[in-house]
XYZ file of C-alpha atoms in Angstrom:
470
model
C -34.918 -44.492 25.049
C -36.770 -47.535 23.597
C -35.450 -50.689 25.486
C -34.208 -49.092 28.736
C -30.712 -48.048 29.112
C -29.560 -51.394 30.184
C -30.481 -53.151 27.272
C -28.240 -54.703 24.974
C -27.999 -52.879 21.374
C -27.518 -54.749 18.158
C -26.139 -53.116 15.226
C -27.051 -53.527 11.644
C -24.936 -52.421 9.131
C -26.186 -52.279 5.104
C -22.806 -50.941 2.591
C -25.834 -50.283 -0.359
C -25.217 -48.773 -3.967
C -25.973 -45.434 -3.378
C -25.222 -45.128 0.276
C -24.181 -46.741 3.936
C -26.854 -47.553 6.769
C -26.335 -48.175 10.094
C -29.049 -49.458 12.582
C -29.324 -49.760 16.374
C -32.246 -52.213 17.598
C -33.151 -53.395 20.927
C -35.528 -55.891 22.201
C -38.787 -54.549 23.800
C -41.835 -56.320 25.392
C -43.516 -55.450 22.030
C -40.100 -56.987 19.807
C -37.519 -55.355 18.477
C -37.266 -51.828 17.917
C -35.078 -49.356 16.015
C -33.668 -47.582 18.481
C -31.111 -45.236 16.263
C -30.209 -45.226 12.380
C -28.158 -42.974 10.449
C -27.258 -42.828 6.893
C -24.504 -41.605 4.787
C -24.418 -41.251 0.580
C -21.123 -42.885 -0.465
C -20.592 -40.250 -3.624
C -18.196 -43.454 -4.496
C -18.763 -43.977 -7.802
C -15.539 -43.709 -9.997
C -14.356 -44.417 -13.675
C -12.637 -47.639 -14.410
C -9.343 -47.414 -16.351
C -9.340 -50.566 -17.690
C -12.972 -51.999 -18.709
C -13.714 -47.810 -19.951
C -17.264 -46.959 -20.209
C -18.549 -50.477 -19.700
C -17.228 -50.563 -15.834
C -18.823 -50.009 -12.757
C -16.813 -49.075 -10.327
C -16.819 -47.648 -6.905
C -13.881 -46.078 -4.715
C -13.566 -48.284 -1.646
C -12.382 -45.228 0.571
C -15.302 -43.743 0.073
C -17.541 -46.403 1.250
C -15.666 -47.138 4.524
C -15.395 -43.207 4.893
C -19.261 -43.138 4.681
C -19.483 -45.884 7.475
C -17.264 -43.985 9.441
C -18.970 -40.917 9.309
C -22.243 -43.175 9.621
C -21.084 -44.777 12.991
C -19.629 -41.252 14.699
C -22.917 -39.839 14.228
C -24.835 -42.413 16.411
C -25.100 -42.032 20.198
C -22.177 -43.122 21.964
C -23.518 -44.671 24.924
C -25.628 -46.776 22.934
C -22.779 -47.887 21.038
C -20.847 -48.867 24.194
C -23.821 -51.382 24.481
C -23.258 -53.222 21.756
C -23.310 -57.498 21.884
C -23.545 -58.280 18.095
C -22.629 -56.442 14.491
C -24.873 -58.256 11.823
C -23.319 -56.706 8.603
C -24.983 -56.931 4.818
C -24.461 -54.873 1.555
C -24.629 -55.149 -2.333
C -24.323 -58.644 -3.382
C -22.655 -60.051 -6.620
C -19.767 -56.994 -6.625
C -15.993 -58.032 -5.722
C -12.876 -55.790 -4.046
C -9.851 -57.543 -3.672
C -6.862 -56.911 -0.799
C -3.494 -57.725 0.172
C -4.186 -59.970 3.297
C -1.810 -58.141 5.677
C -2.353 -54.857 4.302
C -5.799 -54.634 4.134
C -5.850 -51.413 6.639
C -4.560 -49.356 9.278
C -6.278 -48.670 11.897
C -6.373 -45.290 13.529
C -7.762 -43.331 16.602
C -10.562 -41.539 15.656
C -12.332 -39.009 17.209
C -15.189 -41.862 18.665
C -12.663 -44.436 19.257
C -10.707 -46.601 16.852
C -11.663 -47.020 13.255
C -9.805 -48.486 10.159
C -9.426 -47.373 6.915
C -8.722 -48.951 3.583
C -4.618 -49.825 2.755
C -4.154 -51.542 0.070
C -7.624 -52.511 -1.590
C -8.445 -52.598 -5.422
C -12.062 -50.182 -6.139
C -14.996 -52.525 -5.904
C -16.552 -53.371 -9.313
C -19.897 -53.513 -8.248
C -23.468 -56.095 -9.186
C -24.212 -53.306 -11.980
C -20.615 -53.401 -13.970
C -20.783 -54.412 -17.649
C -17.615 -55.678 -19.088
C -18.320 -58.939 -19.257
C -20.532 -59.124 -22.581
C -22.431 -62.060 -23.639
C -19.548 -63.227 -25.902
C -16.897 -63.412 -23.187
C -19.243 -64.779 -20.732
C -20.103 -67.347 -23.214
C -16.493 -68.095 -23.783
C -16.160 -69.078 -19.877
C -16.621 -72.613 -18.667
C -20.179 -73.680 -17.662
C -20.707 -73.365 -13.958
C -22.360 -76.580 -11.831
C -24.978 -74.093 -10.317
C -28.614 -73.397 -10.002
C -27.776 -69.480 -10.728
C -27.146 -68.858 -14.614
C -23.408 -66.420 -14.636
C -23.654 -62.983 -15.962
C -21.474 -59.375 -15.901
C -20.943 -57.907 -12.407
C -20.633 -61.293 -10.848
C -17.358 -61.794 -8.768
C -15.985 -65.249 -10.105
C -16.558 -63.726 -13.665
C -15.002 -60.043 -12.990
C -12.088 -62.537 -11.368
C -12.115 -64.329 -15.443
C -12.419 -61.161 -17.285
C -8.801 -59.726 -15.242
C -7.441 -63.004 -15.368
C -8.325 -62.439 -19.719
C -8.057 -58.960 -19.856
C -5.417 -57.548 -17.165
C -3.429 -60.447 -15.802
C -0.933 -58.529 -13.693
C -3.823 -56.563 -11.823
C -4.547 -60.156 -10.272
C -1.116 -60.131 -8.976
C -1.227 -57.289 -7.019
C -3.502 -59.256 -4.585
C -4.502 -62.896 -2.245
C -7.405 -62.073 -1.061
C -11.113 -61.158 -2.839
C -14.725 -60.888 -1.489
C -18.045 -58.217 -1.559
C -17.734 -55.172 0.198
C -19.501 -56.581 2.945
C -17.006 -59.319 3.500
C -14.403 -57.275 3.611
C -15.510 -55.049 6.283
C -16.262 -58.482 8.258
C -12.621 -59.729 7.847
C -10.958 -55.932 8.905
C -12.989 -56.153 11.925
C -12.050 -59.506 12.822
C -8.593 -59.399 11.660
C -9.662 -63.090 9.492
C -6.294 -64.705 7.826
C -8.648 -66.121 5.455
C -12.164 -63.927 3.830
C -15.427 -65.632 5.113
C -18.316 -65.309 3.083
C -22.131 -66.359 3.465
C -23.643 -69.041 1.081
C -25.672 -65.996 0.129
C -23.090 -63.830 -0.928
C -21.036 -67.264 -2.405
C -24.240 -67.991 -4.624
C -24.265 -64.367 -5.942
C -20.665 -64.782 -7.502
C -21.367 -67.510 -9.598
C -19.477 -70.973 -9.777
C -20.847 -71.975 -6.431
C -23.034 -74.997 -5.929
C -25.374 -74.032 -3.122
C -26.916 -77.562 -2.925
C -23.319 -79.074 -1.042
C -21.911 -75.250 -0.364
C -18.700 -75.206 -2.188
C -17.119 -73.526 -5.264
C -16.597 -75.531 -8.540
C -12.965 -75.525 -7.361
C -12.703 -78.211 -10.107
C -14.177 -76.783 -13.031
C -12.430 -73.664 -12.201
C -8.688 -74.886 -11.596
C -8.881 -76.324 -15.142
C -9.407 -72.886 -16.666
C -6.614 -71.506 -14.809
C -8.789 -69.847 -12.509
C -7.024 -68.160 -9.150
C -9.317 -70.174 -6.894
C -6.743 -68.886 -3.932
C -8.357 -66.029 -4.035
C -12.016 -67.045 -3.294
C -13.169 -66.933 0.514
C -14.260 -69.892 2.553
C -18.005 -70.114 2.926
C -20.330 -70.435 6.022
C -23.840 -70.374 6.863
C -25.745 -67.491 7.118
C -26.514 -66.163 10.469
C -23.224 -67.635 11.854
C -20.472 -65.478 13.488
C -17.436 -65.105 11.578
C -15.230 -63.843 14.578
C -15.117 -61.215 17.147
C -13.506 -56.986 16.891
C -10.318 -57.176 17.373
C -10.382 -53.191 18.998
C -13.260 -51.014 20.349
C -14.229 -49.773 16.869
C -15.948 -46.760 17.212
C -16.466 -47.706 20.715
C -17.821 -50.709 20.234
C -16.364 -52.907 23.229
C -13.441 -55.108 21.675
C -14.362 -58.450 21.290
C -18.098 -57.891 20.192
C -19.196 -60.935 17.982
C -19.547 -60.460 14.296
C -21.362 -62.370 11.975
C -20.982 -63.637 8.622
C -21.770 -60.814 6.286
C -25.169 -61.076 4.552
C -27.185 -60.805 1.126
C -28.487 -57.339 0.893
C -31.807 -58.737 -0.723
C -32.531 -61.647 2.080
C -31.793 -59.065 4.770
C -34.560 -56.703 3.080
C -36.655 -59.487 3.091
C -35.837 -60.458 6.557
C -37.078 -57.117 8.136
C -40.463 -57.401 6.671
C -41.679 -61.055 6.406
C -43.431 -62.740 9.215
C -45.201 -65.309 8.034
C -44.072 -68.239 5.002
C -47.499 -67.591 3.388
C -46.647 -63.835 2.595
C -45.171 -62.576 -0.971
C -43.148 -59.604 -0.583
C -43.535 -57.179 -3.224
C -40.651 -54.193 -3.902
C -41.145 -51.338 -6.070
C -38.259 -48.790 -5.506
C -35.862 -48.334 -8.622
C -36.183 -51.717 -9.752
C -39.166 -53.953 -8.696
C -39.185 -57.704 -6.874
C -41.894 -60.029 -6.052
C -41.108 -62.932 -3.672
C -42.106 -66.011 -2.126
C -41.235 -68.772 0.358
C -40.069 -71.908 -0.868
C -41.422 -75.106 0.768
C -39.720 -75.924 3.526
C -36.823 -78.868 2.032
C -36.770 -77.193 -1.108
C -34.106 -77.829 -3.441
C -32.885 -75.698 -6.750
C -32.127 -77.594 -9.647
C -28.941 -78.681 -10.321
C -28.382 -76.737 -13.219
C -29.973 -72.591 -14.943
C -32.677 -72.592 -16.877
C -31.384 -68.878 -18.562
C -35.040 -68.725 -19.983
C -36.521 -68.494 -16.676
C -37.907 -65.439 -15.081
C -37.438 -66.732 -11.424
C -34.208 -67.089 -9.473
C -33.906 -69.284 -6.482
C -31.955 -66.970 -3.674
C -30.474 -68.632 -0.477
C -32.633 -67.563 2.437
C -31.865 -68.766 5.997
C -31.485 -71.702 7.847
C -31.355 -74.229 4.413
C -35.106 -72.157 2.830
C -34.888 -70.542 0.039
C -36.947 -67.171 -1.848
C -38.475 -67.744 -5.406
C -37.354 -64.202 -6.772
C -38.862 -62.414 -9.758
C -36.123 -59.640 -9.915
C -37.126 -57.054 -12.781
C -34.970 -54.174 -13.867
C -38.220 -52.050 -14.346
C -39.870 -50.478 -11.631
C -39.965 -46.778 -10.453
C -37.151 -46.220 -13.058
C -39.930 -46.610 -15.930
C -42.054 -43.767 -14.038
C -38.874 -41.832 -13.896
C -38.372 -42.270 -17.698
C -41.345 -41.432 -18.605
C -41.620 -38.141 -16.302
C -38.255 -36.724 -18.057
C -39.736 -37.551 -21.116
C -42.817 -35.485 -20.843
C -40.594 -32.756 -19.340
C -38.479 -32.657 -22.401
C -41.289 -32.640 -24.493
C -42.715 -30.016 -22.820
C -39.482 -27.899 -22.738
C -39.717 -28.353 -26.667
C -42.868 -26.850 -26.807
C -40.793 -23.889 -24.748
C -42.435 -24.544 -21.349
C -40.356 -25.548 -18.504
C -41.831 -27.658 -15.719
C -40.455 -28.781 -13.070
C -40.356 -33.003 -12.621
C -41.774 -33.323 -9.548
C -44.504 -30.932 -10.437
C -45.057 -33.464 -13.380
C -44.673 -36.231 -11.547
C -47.926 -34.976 -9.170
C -49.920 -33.868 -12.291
C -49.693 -37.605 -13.598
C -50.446 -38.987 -10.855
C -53.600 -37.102 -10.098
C -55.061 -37.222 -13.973
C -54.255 -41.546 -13.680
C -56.324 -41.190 -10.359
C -59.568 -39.600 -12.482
C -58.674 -42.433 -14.898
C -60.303 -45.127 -13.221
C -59.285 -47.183 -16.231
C -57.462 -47.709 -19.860
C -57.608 -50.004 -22.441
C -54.030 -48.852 -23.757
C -51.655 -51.904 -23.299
C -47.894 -50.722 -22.048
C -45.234 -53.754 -21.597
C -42.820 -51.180 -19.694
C -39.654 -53.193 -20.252
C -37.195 -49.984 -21.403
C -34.941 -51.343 -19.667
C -34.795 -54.808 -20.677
C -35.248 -58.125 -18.084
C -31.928 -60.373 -17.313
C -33.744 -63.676 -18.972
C -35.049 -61.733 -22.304
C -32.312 -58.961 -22.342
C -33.720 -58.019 -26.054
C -36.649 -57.640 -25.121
C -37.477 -53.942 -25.087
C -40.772 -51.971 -24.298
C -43.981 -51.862 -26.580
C -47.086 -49.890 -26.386
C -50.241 -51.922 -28.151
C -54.397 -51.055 -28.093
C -53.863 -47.337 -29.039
C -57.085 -45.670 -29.510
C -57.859 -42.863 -30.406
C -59.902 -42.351 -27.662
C -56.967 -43.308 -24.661
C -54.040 -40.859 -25.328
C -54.621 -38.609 -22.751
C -52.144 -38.558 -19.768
C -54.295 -40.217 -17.414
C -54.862 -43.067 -19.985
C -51.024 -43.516 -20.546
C -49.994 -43.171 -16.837
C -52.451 -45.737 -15.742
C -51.434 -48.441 -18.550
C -48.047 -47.403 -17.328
C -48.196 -48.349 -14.153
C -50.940 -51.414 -14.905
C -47.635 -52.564 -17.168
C -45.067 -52.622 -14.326
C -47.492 -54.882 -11.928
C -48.304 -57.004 -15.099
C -44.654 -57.219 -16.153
C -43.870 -58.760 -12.283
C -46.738 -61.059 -12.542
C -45.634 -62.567 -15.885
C -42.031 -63.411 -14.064
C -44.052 -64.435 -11.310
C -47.939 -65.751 -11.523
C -50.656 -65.377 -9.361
C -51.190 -68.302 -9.963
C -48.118 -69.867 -8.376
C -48.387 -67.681 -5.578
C -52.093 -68.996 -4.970
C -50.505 -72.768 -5.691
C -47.798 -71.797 -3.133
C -50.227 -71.403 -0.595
C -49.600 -67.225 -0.409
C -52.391 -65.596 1.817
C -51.561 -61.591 1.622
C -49.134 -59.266 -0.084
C -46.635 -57.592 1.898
C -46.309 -54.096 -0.270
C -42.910 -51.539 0.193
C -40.664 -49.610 -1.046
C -40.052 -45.901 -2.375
C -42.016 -45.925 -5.871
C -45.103 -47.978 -3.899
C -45.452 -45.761 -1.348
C -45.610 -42.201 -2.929
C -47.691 -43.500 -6.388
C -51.821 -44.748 -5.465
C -52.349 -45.618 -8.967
C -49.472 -48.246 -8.872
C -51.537 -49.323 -5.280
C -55.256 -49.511 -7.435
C -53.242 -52.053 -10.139
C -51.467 -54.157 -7.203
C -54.949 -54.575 -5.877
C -57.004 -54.829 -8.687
C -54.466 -57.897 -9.894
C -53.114 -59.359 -6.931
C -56.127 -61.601 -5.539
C -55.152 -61.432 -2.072
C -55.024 -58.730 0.586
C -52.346 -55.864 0.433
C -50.415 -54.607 3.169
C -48.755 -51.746 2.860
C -46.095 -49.606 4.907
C -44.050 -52.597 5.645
C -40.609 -51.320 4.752
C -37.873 -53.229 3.233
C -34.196 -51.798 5.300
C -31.771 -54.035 4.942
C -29.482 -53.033 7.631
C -32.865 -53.741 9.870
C -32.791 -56.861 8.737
C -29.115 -57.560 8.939
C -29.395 -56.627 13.089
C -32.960 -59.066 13.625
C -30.592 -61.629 11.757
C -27.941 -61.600 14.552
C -30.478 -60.526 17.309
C -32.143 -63.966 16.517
C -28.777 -65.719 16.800
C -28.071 -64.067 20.243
C-alpha cells in the first residue's frame, strides 16, 4: 500500500450535488498520494412542498446514508489510521437542526455512525424561490458578493416571508458540510469557514463577520447563523470511533467545495485553473494582500472567492460548459428521431466530435449562453456569420465549442491573466478531457501553455488542506 502501513491516513470528505466522495491520502517521499477513494450517488433529490416547482431540495438522509455507505466500503485498517478528517461539500445551500437532536448515533456494522434526527431537507446552491423581485425587496448586504436565490441568509428571508413557523421548528442552520462537522464533534454552537460564510450572503469577508446589524433590523433570526473561523482550522475532535475512526481524531472546519477543487490541482500562484465539466470556471490567484471591494458590482463577470490563508481566487463562474454540448447533442438526436432515425447520444456525441476534428476551422460565430450567466441572466444564446457555406456539423460543433472558451474569456481576459502575471493553464475536468476540439480552441486562444490531466476532486483537496495543517 502507498505510504507503508504505518503511515498516518488523512481523510477527505466532499458531500457534492450529485453524489458523496471520500478520500484516503498519505504522505510519500514523492508527496501525497491517494491511497483509497470511494464514491456514492446520493439519489437525494426531493420535491419541496412549500417553494413548488421553483425549489431545490435534497433529502438529508440520503446524503449522510451515501457517506455511510461511502465510509464502510473503504479498508478498515486504513481507517483505524486516521489523524485528521478535512471535510468540504456544496457551498451556498442551508439545512437547519434542532441543536440537541441533531442525530442518534448507532452501531453500525464498521463501528459507530450517526444518522440524521431532526434536520429540515437541505435547499441546495441551485434552488430558485427567491426571484429577482423578492431578492430585491431584501435589505442590501455590506459585502463584496452580490445576494442571489439558493444562498443561505436569503433561503433564511424567504421562510422568515413565506413560512414563518417552519423557522420555529429549529436553532441551529449551516451547509451540509457544516453540519456533518458539528455531529462529529458534538459543537453546541455550528462552525462555519469564511468560505462557506461568504457563500451565504450578508457576510463581510474583509473583518469576517455577518451584517448582524443590518440583519437584526429586518427581523432577521441571526441566532440561527454559525460562528465563523478560518479555513484550514480544526473545529473540534470525534466524539466516538465513527466508522472506526479512533475517537478523538481532529476535525477541521468544513470547506468551500470550489477552493478545495482548486486546492488539489494548483501548485504554483502564476497558474489559471480552467474547469469544463457541467458548468465551466476559469481562475486565478489574487496578489498576495489583496482586498475585495467593499461593496458588488452585479455587472461584473468575476467573483472574488475566499481562498486560504487571507488570498483570494478571481472566479469567472459560467453556467455554460459541457451542458451546452449536451444540449446540443439531444437536439440533433431529436431531430434526427423526427426524420424517423433513432441514434443513440453517445454515438452522436462521437460523430460530432470527429467531423469538428476534420474542421480545422469555422467562421460561424456561436455565443453558447442557453443557459444564461448570473451577471446578464437575460442574456440568452445567439448564432451570427451564417454562411451558406459553414452549416455542416463540423462547422457548427467547432463554433460551438470555440463559443464556450470565448464565452469564459469574455468573463475573464487573457489579457488580465497575462497582466496577472499567469504563466500556463492548468486544464480539467469531465467535458475537457473526453472533447479534443474544445482542447484545439483552449490552445488556439489561451496564449500560454496547457496542461492537461490535472484533475479537479474536491475531497482531494479537502484531505491536502488538513494534511498541510498537520
Amino acid at each position: 500500500m502507498e505510504g507503508g502501513p504505518d503511515s498516518v491516513c488523512v481523510l477527505g470528505i466532499d458531500l457534492g450535488t450529485t453524489s458523496v466522495k471520500a478520500a484516503l491520502v498519505v504522505g510519500t517521499e514523492r508527496g501525497q498520494v491517494v491511497a483509497e477513494s470511494c464514491s456514492r450517488e446520493t439519489q437525494a433529490y426531493t420535491s419541496s412542498v412549500e417553494a413548488g416547482l421553483q425549489g431545490m431540495e435534497q433529502d438529508s438522509q440520503r446524503i449522510i446514508r451515501a457517506l455511510n455507505e461511502c465510509l464502510a466500503a473503504l479498508p478498515q485498517q486504513q481507517l483505524q489510521r486516521v489523524s485528521h478528517i478535512g471535510i468540504t461539500g456544496q457551498m451556498h445551500g442551508i439545512v437547519f437542526w434542532k441543536r440537541d437532536q441533531g442525530c442518534k448515533w448507532t452501531e453500525g456494522g464498521t463501528g459507530p455512525i450517526f444518522e440524521p434526527e431532526e434536520v429540515s431537507h437541505l435547499v441546495t446552491w441551485q434552488d430558485g424561490r427567491c426571484s429577482p423581485a423578492f431578492l430585491s425587496s431584501l435589505p442590501l448586504p455590506q459585502s463584496h458578493i452580490s445576494l442571489a436565490t439558493g444562498f443561505g441568509c436569503a433561503t433564511i428571508y424567504w421562510y422568515l416571508k413565506k413560512s414563518p413557523d417552519f423557522l420555529k421548528s429549529y436553532d441551529a442552520a449551516g451547509t451540509i458540510h457544516d453540519y456533518v462537522v458539528a455531529m462529529l464533534c458534538d459543537l453546541k454552537k455550528p462552525l462555519m469557514s469564511v468560505q462557506n460564510a461568504a457563500s451565504w450572503g450578508y457576510f463581510n469577508s474583509r473583518n469576517k463577520s455577518w451584517n448582524t446589524d443590518i440583519l437584526k433590523k429586518s427581523g432577521f433570526p441571526v441566532h440561527l447563523l454559525p460562528e465563523v473561523g478560518d479555513p484550514g482550522s480544526i473545529a473540534g475532535r470525534t466524539i466516538c470511533a465513527w466508522h472506526g475512526i479512533p475517537k478523538g481524531t481532529k476535525v477541521g472546519i468544513a470547506l468551500g467545495d470550489f477552493q478545495c477543487s482548486v486546492y488539489s490541482c494548483l501548485t504554483e500562484r502564476t497558474d489559471a485553473v480552467l474547469n469544463i465539466s457541467t458548468s465551466a470556471q476559469l481562475t486565478i490567484s489574487m496578489p498576495l494582500g489583496f482586498q475585495p471591494p467593499e461593496t458588488p458590482d452585479p455587472s461584473s463577470a468575476v467573483t472574488y472567492f475566499p481562498y486560504f490563508d487571507g488570498d483570494y481566487l478571481a472566479v469567472a463562474a459560467s453556467l455554460n460548459g459541457g451542458n451546452v454540448l449536451a444540449t446540443f447533442v439531444n437536439m440533433v438526436a431529436r431531430w434526427t428521431e423526427e426524420l424517423g432515425f433513432q441514434i443513440q447520444e453517445s454515438a452522436i456525441y462521437a460523430k460530432i466530435i470527429k467531423a469538428a476534428l476534420d474542421q480545422n476551422d469555422s467562421h460561424l460565430s456561436v455565443h453558447p449562453t442557453i443557459f444564461g450567466e448570473r451577471h446578464i441572466p437575460e442574456q440568452l444564446a445567439s448564432v451570427t456569420s451564417i454562411a451558406a457555406s459553414e452549416l455542416s456539423l463540423g462547422h457548427v460543433t467547432r463554433a460551438v465549442c470555440r463559443g464556450l472558451i470565448e464565452n469564459l474569456c469574455s468573463m475573464l481576459p487573457v489579457q488580465r491573466l497575462m497582466e496577472t502575471g499567469v504563466k500556463r493553464v492548468l486544464g480539467s475536468g469531465s467535458a475537457l478531457a473526453k472533447n479534443e476540439v474544445l482542447r484545439q480552441e483552449v490552445e488556439r486562444i489561451f496564449p500560454f501553455p496547457v496542461v492537461y490531466g490535472k484533475d479537479v476532486d474536491a475531497a482531494v483537496g479537502a484531505a491536502m488542506v488538513m494534511f498541510q495543517r498537520k
